[in-house]
């Protein structure tokens, strides 16, 4: 990960399919600012499909789960990762 003036660039692979395209993710204060294909990636050579391009929107989605949930007494409640993984 490289950083500059409050921004960081993380090189990752896309998790959405088996192609594992290379991503260049620009972050500011742990928020995804932009996602684009990593030009030096040997497999995807900078190309990015619509699923990978939507990663920023998915990360910022207000309905995205940000903590594990477990069912207690018929309702979902927040749990720690240890609680969720011990089920």
Coordinates of N, CA and C in Angstrom, one line a residue:
X1 N 0.8 -1.2 0.0 CA 0.0 0.0 0.0 C 0.9 1.2 0.0
X2 N 0.6 2.2 -0.9 CA 1.3 3.4 -0.9 C 0.4 4.5 -0.4
X3 N 1.0 5.6 0.2 CA 0.1 6.6 0.7 C 0.7 8.0 0.4
X4 N -0.2 9.0 0.4 CA 0.2 10.3 0.0 C -0.8 11.3 0.5
X5 N -0.5 12.2 1.4 CA -1.4 13.3 1.9 C -2.8 12.8 2.3
X6 N -2.8 11.8 3.2 CA -4.1 11.3 3.7 C -4.8 10.3 2.8
X7 N -4.2 10.1 1.6 CA -4.8 9.1 0.7 C -3.8 7.9 0.6
X8 N -4.4 6.7 0.4 CA -3.6 5.5 0.2 C -4.1 4.7 -1.0
X9 N -3.2 4.0 -1.6 CA -3.5 3.2 -2.8 C -3.2 1.7 -2.4
X10 N -4.2 0.9 -2.4 CA -4.0 -0.5 -2.0 C -4.2 -1.4 -3.3
X11 N -3.2 -2.3 -3.5 CA -3.3 -3.2 -4.6 C -3.9 -4.5 -4.1
X12 N -5.1 -4.9 -4.7 CA -5.8 -6.0 -4.2 C -6.3 -6.8 -5.4
X13 N -6.9 -8.0 -5.1 CA -7.6 -8.7 -6.2 C -9.1 -8.6 -6.0
X14 N -9.9 -8.7 -7.1 CA -11.3 -8.6 -7.0 C -11.9 -9.9 -6.4
X15 N -12.8 -9.8 -5.4 CA -13.3 -11.1 -4.8 C -14.5 -11.6 -5.5
X16 N -15.0 -11.0 -6.6 CA -16.3 -11.4 -7.1 C -16.4 -12.6 -8.1
X17 N -15.3 -13.0 -8.6 CA -15.3 -14.2 -9.5 C -13.9 -14.9 -9.5
X18 N -13.8 -16.0 -10.2 CA -12.6 -16.7 -10.2 C -11.5 -16.1 -11.0
X19 N -11.8 -15.0 -11.8 CA -10.7 -14.4 -12.6 C -9.7 -13.6 -11.7
X20 N -10.1 -13.2 -10.5 CA -9.2 -12.5 -9.6 C -8.5 -11.4 -10.2
X21 N -9.2 -10.5 -10.9 CA -8.6 -9.3 -11.5 C -7.8 -8.4 -10.5
X22 N -6.8 -7.8 -11.0 CA -6.0 -6.9 -10.1 C -6.7 -5.6 -10.0
X23 N -6.8 -5.1 -8.8 CA -7.4 -3.8 -8.5 C -6.5 -2.8 -7.9
X24 N -6.7 -1.6 -8.2 CA -6.0 -0.4 -7.6 C -7.1 0.3 -6.8
X25 N -7.1 0.2 -5.5 CA -8.1 0.8 -4.7 C -7.6 2.1 -4.0
X26 N -8.1 3.2 -4.2 CA -7.7 4.5 -3.6 C -8.6 4.7 -2.4
X27 N -7.9 4.9 -1.2 CA -8.6 5.1 0.0 C -8.3 6.5 0.6
X28 N -9.3 7.0 1.3 CA -9.1 8.2 2.1 C -9.8 8.0 3.4
X29 N -9.0 8.0 4.5 CA -9.6 7.8 5.8 C -10.4 6.5 5.9
X30 N -9.8 5.4 5.3 CA -10.4 4.1 5.3 C -11.7 4.0 4.4
X31 N -12.0 5.0 3.7 CA -13.2 5.0 2.8 C -12.7 4.8 1.4
X32 N -13.3 4.0 0.6 CA -12.9 3.8 -0.8 C -13.3 5.0 -1.6
X33 N -12.3 5.6 -2.2 CA -12.6 6.8 -3.1 C -12.8 6.4 -4.5
X34 N -11.9 5.4 -5.0 CA -12.1 4.9 -6.4 C -11.5 3.5 -6.5
X35 N -12.0 2.8 -7.5 CA -11.5 1.5 -7.8 C -11.3 1.4 -9.3
X36 N -10.1 1.0 -9.7 CA -9.8 0.8 -11.1 C -8.9 -0.4 -11.3
X37 N -8.8 -0.9 -12.5 CA -8.0 -2.0 -12.8 C -6.5 -1.7 -12.6
X38 N -5.7 -2.6 -12.1 CA -4.3 -2.4 -11.9 C -3.6 -2.8 -13.2
X39 N -3.0 -1.8 -13.8 CA -2.4 -1.9 -15.2 C -1.3 -3.0 -15.2
X40 N -0.6 -3.1 -14.1 CA 0.6 -4.1 -14.0 C 0.2 -5.5 -13.7
X41 N -1.1 -5.7 -13.4 CA -1.6 -7.1 -13.1 C -1.4 -8.0 -14.3
X42 N -0.7 -9.1 -14.1 CA -0.3 -10.0 -15.2 C -1.5 -10.7 -15.9
X43 N -2.6 -10.9 -15.2 CA -3.8 -11.5 -15.7 C -4.8 -10.6 -16.4
X44 N -5.1 -9.5 -15.6 CA -6.2 -8.6 -16.1 C -5.7 -7.4 -16.9
X45 N -4.4 -7.1 -16.7 CA -3.8 -6.0 -17.5 C -4.5 -4.7 -17.4
X46 N -5.1 -4.4 -16.2 CA -5.8 -3.1 -16.1 C -7.3 -3.2 -16.4
X47 N -7.8 -4.3 -17.0 CA -9.2 -4.4 -17.3 C -10.0 -4.7 -16.0
X48 N -11.2 -4.1 -16.0 CA -12.1 -4.3 -14.9 C -13.5 -4.5 -15.4
X49 N -14.2 -5.5 -14.9 CA -15.6 -5.8 -15.3 C -16.5 -5.0 -14.5
X50 N -17.8 -4.9 -14.8 CA -18.8 -4.1 -14.0 C -18.9 -4.5 -12.6
X51 N -18.7 -5.8 -12.3 CA -18.7 -6.2 -10.8 C -17.6 -5.5 -10.1
X52 N -16.4 -5.6 -10.6 CA -15.3 -4.9 -9.9 C -15.4 -3.4 -9.9
X53 N -16.0 -2.9 -10.9 CA -16.2 -1.4 -10.9 C -17.2 -1.0 -9.9
X54 N -18.1 -1.8 -9.5 CA -19.1 -1.5 -8.5 C -18.6 -1.7 -7.1
X55 N -17.4 -2.1 -6.9 CA -16.9 -2.3 -5.5 C -17.0 -1.1 -4.6
X56 N -16.7 0.1 -5.1 CA -16.8 1.3 -4.3 C -18.3 1.5 -3.8
X57 N -19.2 1.3 -4.7 CA -20.6 1.5 -4.3 C -21.1 0.4 -3.3
X58 N -20.6 -0.8 -3.5 CA -20.9 -1.9 -2.5 C -20.3 -1.6 -1.1
X59 N -19.1 -1.1 -1.1 CA -18.4 -0.8 0.1 C -19.1 0.3 0.9
X60 N -19.7 1.3 0.2 CA -20.4 2.4 0.8 C -21.9 2.2 1.1
X61 N -22.4 1.1 0.7 CA -23.8 0.8 0.8 C -24.3 0.9 2.2
X62 N -25.3 1.7 2.6 CA -25.7 1.8 4.0 C -26.3 0.5 4.5
X63 N -26.8 -0.4 3.6 CA -27.4 -1.6 4.0 C -26.4 -2.8 4.2
X64 N -25.1 -2.5 3.9 CA -24.1 -3.6 4.0 C -23.9 -3.9 5.5
X65 N -23.8 -5.2 5.7 CA -23.5 -5.7 7.1 C -22.1 -5.3 7.4
X66 N -21.9 -4.8 8.6 CA -20.6 -4.4 9.0 C -20.1 -5.1 10.3
X67 N -21.0 -5.9 10.8 CA -20.6 -6.7 12.0 C -21.4 -8.1 11.9
X68 N -20.9 -9.1 12.5 CA -21.6 -10.4 12.4 C -23.0 -10.3 13.1
X69 N -23.9 -11.1 12.6 CA -25.3 -11.2 13.3 C -25.5 -12.6 13.6
X70 N -26.1 -12.9 14.7 CA -26.5 -14.2 15.1 C -27.9 -14.2 15.5
X71 N -28.6 -15.3 15.4 CA -30.0 -15.3 15.8 C -30.2 -15.8 17.2
X72 N -30.8 -14.9 18.0 CA -31.1 -15.2 19.4 C -32.6 -15.0 19.6
X73 N -33.3 -16.0 20.2 CA -34.7 -15.8 20.5 C -35.5 -15.3 19.2
X74 N -35.2 -15.9 18.1 CA -35.9 -15.6 16.9 C -35.6 -14.3 16.2
X75 N -34.6 -13.5 16.7 CA -34.2 -12.2 16.2 C -32.7 -12.2 15.9
X76 N -32.3 -11.4 14.9 CA -30.9 -11.2 14.7 C -30.3 -10.1 15.5
X77 N -29.2 -10.4 16.2 CA -28.5 -9.4 17.0 C -27.1 -9.4 16.7
X78 N -26.4 -8.2 16.9 CA -25.0 -8.1 16.6 C -24.2 -9.0 17.6
X79 N -23.1 -9.5 17.0 CA -22.3 -10.4 17.8 C -20.8 -10.0 17.5
X80 N -19.9 -10.6 18.3 CA -18.5 -10.4 18.0 C -18.1 -11.5 17.0
X81 N -17.0 -11.3 16.4 CA -16.5 -12.4 15.4 C -16.3 -13.7 16.2
X82 N -15.8 -13.7 17.4 CA -15.6 -14.9 18.1 C -16.9 -15.6 18.4
X83 N -17.9 -14.9 18.8 CA -19.2 -15.5 19.0 C -19.8 -16.2 17.7
X84 N -19.7 -15.4 16.6 CA -20.2 -15.9 15.3 C -19.4 -17.1 14.8
X85 N -18.1 -17.1 14.9 CA -17.3 -18.2 14.4 C -17.4 -19.5 15.3
X86 N -17.8 -19.3 16.6 CA -17.9 -20.5 17.5 C -19.3 -21.2 17.3
X87 N -20.2 -20.7 16.5 CA -21.5 -21.4 16.3 C -21.3 -22.7 15.5

